[in-house]
Amino acid sequence: MEPEVERLLRSMQAAGVRRLPAPRPATEAGPRASEPRTTEPGATPPAPASAADRPRAGSSAPAPASFTPNLFSAGRPAAAPAVQDPEAELAAVAREVAECRRCKLCEARNKTVPGEGSTSARILFVGEGPGADEDRTGRPFVGRAGQLLDDIIVKGMKLRREDVYIANVVKCRPPGNRVPEPDEAAACAPFLDRQIAAIRPAVICALGATAVRRLLDDERSMSSLRGRAYEYRGIPVIVTYHPAYLLRNPAAKVHTWQDIQKVMELARRG
Ligand code: SF4
């Protein structure tokens, strides 16, 4: 068995995987062809899902007549090539981000926010985009939401912030902290992909719906997506709420803690 495949299987088993979904017939092609691979629920069951956001894997619903690719994940390759010098590659990404004008978010930014952390991190957190504090400092997750993420890392995971890597879907602040638009996320996608390829973390923790759309090409609700391990470029992905959401909805912290425990388990075994 290929080492990468063996590593992924071990990681997914640690997350509670018992079997992979069976391949769907060609008649179910379309948007579902690009769905992430999901696992069976692990120890933590997902919150109840409405009929509208029930998982689609294995569904017998008819495929839509046409498929418009999701720009959040347009053109993503199936596997990341090996990077010889991760430190140099991450530095190159930061330099290119600083000069980047690929999308309209460059117009109002003060500082670009490429990301920061250990080049050999086993855990990569991916958020949405810089806010006002990040735009001012050039560092990811330094505002109130960042302080909560620090608490999760330091108090919850017993790690240091510099032990993990923290990045965002877009590297420039969307005006008024709006959600990045699909064309902006698509324009910035190569930077995040290069960061993932350079770091090769054991697990990616997707913080919030924008990161989920970018990595998993999935529009379902967070509550229906939580509780399973997914995969991006051969790396397990755990989905949880964005810290900014937790500030507004403290009751959801218990769910995030369950998700973080899965992240730690995958990081230990990956
Ligand atoms: Fe470039 Fe990304 Fe900034 Fe857009 S958000 S200008 S693609 S670095």
Short mmCIF file of C-alpha atoms and ligand atoms in Angstrom, two decimals:
data_model
loop_
_atom_site.label_atom_id
_atom_site.label_comp_id
_atom_site.label_asym_id
_atom_site.label_seq_id
_atom_site.Cartn_x
_atom_site.Cartn_y
_atom_site.Cartn_z
CA MET A 1 0.00 0.00 0.00
CA GLU A 2 1.27 3.51 -0.83
CA PRO A 3 2.56 5.29 2.31
CA GLU A 4 0.25 8.27 1.69
CA VAL A 5 -2.76 5.98 1.37
CA GLU A 6 -1.78 4.06 4.47
CA ARG A 7 -1.33 7.31 6.40
CA LEU A 8 -4.73 8.59 5.32
CA LEU A 9 -6.47 5.35 6.19
CA ARG A 10 -4.88 5.33 9.65
CA SER A 11 -5.98 8.92 10.17
CA MET A 12 -9.52 8.27 9.01
CA GLN A 13 -9.78 5.17 11.19
CA ALA A 14 -8.77 7.32 14.12
CA ALA A 15 -11.64 9.66 13.30
CA GLY A 16 -14.15 6.86 13.40
CA VAL A 17 -14.18 5.82 9.75
CA ARG A 18 -15.63 2.38 9.29
CA ARG A 19 -16.21 2.38 5.56
CA LEU A 20 -16.11 4.70 2.60
CA PRO A 21 -19.29 5.37 0.64
CA ALA A 22 -19.79 3.16 -2.38
CA PRO A 23 -19.12 4.74 -5.78
CA ARG A 24 -22.23 6.30 -7.25
CA PRO A 25 -23.47 5.38 -10.69
CA ALA A 26 -22.75 7.75 -13.55
CA THR A 27 -26.34 8.97 -13.51
CA GLU A 28 -25.61 10.67 -10.20
CA ALA A 29 -22.78 12.71 -11.70
CA GLY A 30 -22.91 16.50 -11.54
CA PRO A 31 -22.32 18.47 -8.36
CA ARG A 32 -22.03 15.29 -6.36
CA ALA A 33 -19.04 14.17 -8.38
CA SER A 34 -17.07 16.88 -6.59
CA GLU A 35 -18.43 16.21 -3.11
CA PRO A 36 -15.86 15.50 -0.43
CA ARG A 37 -15.49 11.96 0.69
CA THR A 38 -17.21 11.59 4.00
CA THR A 39 -16.81 9.10 6.77
CA GLU A 40 -19.28 7.41 8.98
CA PRO A 41 -20.04 9.51 12.04
CA GLY A 42 -17.52 9.08 14.78
CA ALA A 43 -18.10 9.22 18.49
CA THR A 44 -19.70 12.65 18.19
CA PRO A 45 -22.96 12.61 16.28
CA PRO A 46 -23.77 15.68 14.21
CA ALA A 47 -26.52 17.98 15.36
CA PRO A 48 -29.96 17.19 13.92
CA ALA A 49 -30.18 18.26 10.30
CA SER A 50 -33.19 19.59 8.50
CA ALA A 51 -34.51 17.78 5.47
CA ALA A 52 -32.92 20.46 3.31
CA ASP A 53 -29.42 19.97 4.64
CA ARG A 54 -29.33 16.22 5.14
CA PRO A 55 -26.12 14.62 3.77
CA ARG A 56 -26.41 13.81 0.10
CA ALA A 57 -24.00 10.87 -0.03
CA GLY A 58 -25.88 7.84 -1.23
CA SER A 59 -28.98 9.87 -2.01
CA SER A 60 -31.17 8.65 -4.80
CA ALA A 61 -32.41 12.12 -5.70
CA PRO A 62 -32.11 12.88 -9.43
CA ALA A 63 -29.04 14.81 -10.57
CA PRO A 64 -29.58 18.34 -11.85
CA ALA A 65 -29.55 18.82 -15.60
CA SER A 66 -26.42 20.98 -15.58
CA PHE A 67 -23.55 21.69 -13.22
CA THR A 68 -21.89 25.04 -12.64
CA PRO A 69 -18.55 24.48 -10.91
CA ASN A 70 -18.27 26.09 -7.50
CA LEU A 71 -15.73 28.90 -7.80
CA PHE A 72 -14.64 28.35 -4.21
CA SER A 73 -12.92 25.19 -5.34
CA ALA A 74 -12.58 25.66 -9.07
CA GLY A 75 -9.56 23.96 -10.56
CA ARG A 76 -8.31 22.33 -7.41
CA PRO A 77 -6.02 19.38 -8.10
CA ALA A 78 -6.64 16.01 -6.51
CA ALA A 79 -3.28 15.72 -4.81
CA ALA A 80 -0.59 18.13 -3.75
CA PRO A 81 2.89 17.74 -5.22
CA ALA A 82 5.76 17.41 -2.75
CA VAL A 83 7.51 20.66 -1.81
CA GLN A 84 11.27 20.39 -1.40
CA ASP A 85 11.77 23.44 0.82
CA PRO A 86 8.59 24.27 2.77
CA GLU A 87 10.09 27.29 4.50
CA ALA A 88 11.19 28.85 1.22
CA GLU A 89 7.84 28.08 -0.39
CA LEU A 90 5.86 29.70 2.46
CA ALA A 91 8.12 32.75 2.30
CA ALA A 92 7.56 32.91 -1.46
CA VAL A 93 3.81 32.74 -0.96
CA ALA A 94 3.97 35.61 1.54
CA ARG A 95 6.02 37.73 -0.89
CA GLU A 96 3.63 37.06 -3.75
CA VAL A 97 0.59 37.75 -1.59
CA ALA A 98 2.09 41.10 -0.59
CA GLU A 99 2.24 42.11 -4.27
CA CYS A 100 -0.95 40.39 -5.37
CA ARG A 101 -3.67 42.22 -7.27
CA ARG A 102 -5.53 39.19 -8.60
CA CYS A 103 -8.84 40.26 -7.11
CA LYS A 104 -10.61 43.43 -6.00
CA LEU A 105 -9.82 42.83 -2.33
CA CYS A 106 -6.40 44.36 -3.01
CA GLU A 107 -7.98 47.79 -3.43
CA ALA A 108 -8.93 48.55 0.17
CA ARG A 109 -6.45 46.44 2.11
CA ASN A 110 -3.84 47.95 4.39
CA LYS A 111 -1.76 44.84 4.97
CA THR A 112 -1.96 41.42 3.41
CA VAL A 113 -2.37 38.52 5.84
CA PRO A 114 -0.75 35.42 4.32
CA GLY A 115 -0.80 33.30 7.48
CA GLU A 116 1.66 32.29 10.17
CA GLY A 117 2.86 29.39 12.24
CA SER A 118 5.11 26.37 12.12
CA THR A 119 6.26 25.23 8.69
CA SER A 120 6.05 21.66 9.99
CA ALA A 121 2.73 22.05 11.81
CA ARG A 122 0.61 18.93 12.16
CA ILE A 123 -2.52 21.06 12.43
CA LEU A 124 -3.59 23.73 9.94
CA PHE A 125 -6.48 26.02 10.84
CA VAL A 126 -8.20 27.66 7.88
CA GLY A 127 -10.49 30.60 8.52
CA GLU A 128 -12.38 32.96 6.26
CA GLY A 129 -10.38 36.17 5.82
CA PRO A 130 -8.73 39.04 7.68
CA GLY A 131 -10.79 41.42 9.79
CA ALA A 132 -9.91 44.94 10.88
CA ASP A 133 -7.27 43.91 13.44
CA GLU A 134 -5.66 41.49 11.02
CA ASP A 135 -5.68 44.07 8.23
CA ARG A 136 -3.91 46.50 10.56
CA THR A 137 -1.28 44.04 11.85
CA GLY A 138 -0.79 41.67 8.91
CA ARG A 139 -1.34 38.67 11.23
CA PRO A 140 -4.20 36.15 11.17
CA PHE A 141 -6.70 35.78 14.03
CA VAL A 142 -5.50 38.54 16.35
CA GLY A 143 -8.87 40.15 17.16
CA ARG A 144 -11.49 38.87 19.58
CA ALA A 145 -12.08 35.78 17.48
CA GLY A 146 -8.33 35.25 17.42
CA GLN A 147 -8.17 35.39 21.19
CA LEU A 148 -10.77 32.66 21.34
CA LEU A 149 -8.80 30.58 18.83
CA ASP A 150 -5.72 31.12 21.02
CA ASP A 151 -7.70 29.78 24.00
CA ILE A 152 -8.70 26.74 21.99
CA ILE A 153 -5.08 26.09 21.01
CA VAL A 154 -3.40 26.89 24.32
CA LYS A 155 -5.96 26.00 26.99
CA GLY A 156 -7.84 23.33 25.10
CA MET A 157 -5.21 21.62 22.97
CA LYS A 158 -2.28 22.34 25.30
CA LEU A 159 -0.24 23.61 22.39
CA ARG A 160 1.40 26.91 21.58
CA ARG A 161 0.07 29.09 18.79
CA GLU A 162 3.43 28.73 17.05
CA ASP A 163 3.02 24.93 17.01
CA VAL A 164 0.17 25.12 14.49
CA TYR A 165 -0.33 27.03 11.24
CA ILE A 166 -3.14 29.54 10.82
CA ALA A 167 -4.29 30.77 7.41
CA ASN A 168 -7.38 32.10 5.69
CA VAL A 169 -9.26 31.49 2.46
CA VAL A 170 -8.51 35.05 1.33
CA LYS A 171 -5.43 36.99 2.34
CA CYS A 172 -6.88 40.50 2.11
CA ARG A 173 -9.71 41.98 4.16
CA PRO A 174 -13.14 42.03 2.52
CA PRO A 175 -14.65 45.51 3.01
CA GLY A 176 -16.85 45.69 6.08
CA ASN A 177 -15.87 42.13 6.98
CA ARG A 178 -18.30 40.76 4.42
CA VAL A 179 -18.03 37.16 3.29
CA PRO A 180 -15.49 36.73 0.47
CA GLU A 181 -17.16 36.39 -2.90
CA PRO A 182 -16.62 33.19 -4.91
CA ASP A 183 -14.40 34.90 -7.50
CA GLU A 184 -12.22 36.32 -4.70
CA ALA A 185 -11.86 32.93 -3.01
CA ALA A 186 -11.05 31.34 -6.38
CA ALA A 187 -8.43 34.00 -7.17
CA CYS A 188 -6.74 33.40 -3.82
CA ALA A 189 -7.05 29.61 -3.91
CA PRO A 190 -3.56 28.90 -5.31
CA PHE A 191 -1.95 30.60 -2.31
CA LEU A 192 -3.77 28.42 0.22
CA ASP A 193 -3.11 25.33 -1.86
CA ARG A 194 0.60 26.11 -1.93
CA GLN A 195 0.57 26.60 1.84
CA ILE A 196 -1.15 23.25 2.33
CA ALA A 197 1.33 21.54 0.00
CA ALA A 198 4.29 23.09 1.81
CA ILE A 199 3.10 22.33 5.34
CA ARG A 200 1.50 18.95 4.61
CA PRO A 201 -0.35 18.94 7.95
CA ALA A 202 -1.73 15.76 9.47
CA VAL A 203 -5.13 17.41 9.69
CA ILE A 204 -6.87 20.58 8.51
CA CYS A 205 -9.46 22.23 10.73
CA ALA A 206 -11.90 24.24 8.60
CA LEU A 207 -13.27 27.15 10.64
CA GLY A 208 -16.69 28.14 9.38
CA ALA A 209 -18.71 27.93 6.20
CA THR A 210 -16.35 29.87 3.91
CA ALA A 211 -13.45 27.53 4.66
CA VAL A 212 -15.75 24.55 4.20
CA ARG A 213 -16.95 25.78 0.81
CA ARG A 214 -13.38 26.42 -0.29
CA LEU A 215 -11.97 23.09 0.84
CA LEU A 216 -14.92 20.73 0.51
CA ASP A 217 -17.07 22.39 -2.15
CA ASP A 218 -20.06 21.81 0.10
CA GLU A 219 -22.91 24.22 0.75
CA ARG A 220 -24.62 22.26 3.52
CA SER A 221 -25.07 23.75 6.96
CA MET A 222 -22.30 23.51 9.51
CA SER A 223 -24.53 21.51 11.84
CA SER A 224 -25.05 18.82 9.22
CA LEU A 225 -21.38 18.71 8.20
CA ARG A 226 -19.88 18.44 11.67
CA GLY A 227 -19.02 15.09 13.20
CA ARG A 228 -17.32 13.48 10.21
CA ALA A 229 -13.83 13.52 8.75
CA TYR A 230 -13.54 14.72 5.16
CA GLU A 231 -10.51 14.96 2.90
CA TYR A 232 -8.75 17.62 0.87
CA ARG A 233 -5.78 16.66 -1.26
CA GLY A 234 -5.33 13.48 0.76
CA ILE A 235 -5.41 15.32 4.10
CA PRO A 236 -8.20 14.72 6.64
CA VAL A 237 -10.42 17.75 7.23
CA ILE A 238 -12.48 18.39 10.35
CA VAL A 239 -15.22 21.00 10.18
CA THR A 240 -16.13 23.27 13.07
CA TYR A 241 -17.61 26.67 13.80
CA HIS A 242 -15.66 29.87 13.19
CA PRO A 243 -14.54 31.48 16.48
CA ALA A 244 -16.48 34.64 15.53
CA TYR A 245 -19.63 32.51 15.47
CA LEU A 246 -18.75 31.10 18.88
CA LEU A 247 -18.49 34.63 20.27
CA ARG A 248 -22.07 35.23 19.18
CA ASN A 249 -23.26 31.73 20.12
CA PRO A 250 -21.31 30.54 23.17
CA ALA A 251 -23.52 27.47 23.51
CA ALA A 252 -21.87 26.08 20.35
CA LYS A 253 -18.49 25.92 22.09
CA VAL A 254 -19.27 22.44 23.34
CA HIS A 255 -19.61 21.26 19.74
CA THR A 256 -16.35 22.90 18.75
CA TRP A 257 -14.62 21.19 21.64
CA GLN A 258 -15.88 17.84 20.34
CA ASP A 259 -14.51 18.73 16.90
CA ILE A 260 -11.19 19.85 18.31
CA GLN A 261 -10.80 16.51 20.07
CA LYS A 262 -11.12 14.83 16.67
CA VAL A 263 -8.50 17.23 15.30
CA MET A 264 -6.11 16.30 18.12
CA GLU A 265 -6.68 12.60 17.59
CA LEU A 266 -5.90 12.90 13.89
CA ALA A 267 -2.85 15.03 14.61
CA ARG A 268 -1.55 12.43 17.05
CA ARG A 269 -2.00 9.53 14.69
CA GLY A 270 -1.53 11.16 11.28
FE1 SF4 B 1 -4.58 38.51 -4.13
FE2 SF4 B 1 -5.82 36.90 -2.43
FE3 SF4 B 1 -5.52 39.49 -1.83
FE4 SF4 B 1 -7.23 38.76 -3.75
S1 SF4 B 1 -7.38 38.24 -1.55
S2 SF4 B 1 -5.71 40.42 -3.87
S3 SF4 B 1 -6.15 36.98 -4.66
S4 SF4 B 1 -3.86 37.95 -2.06
#
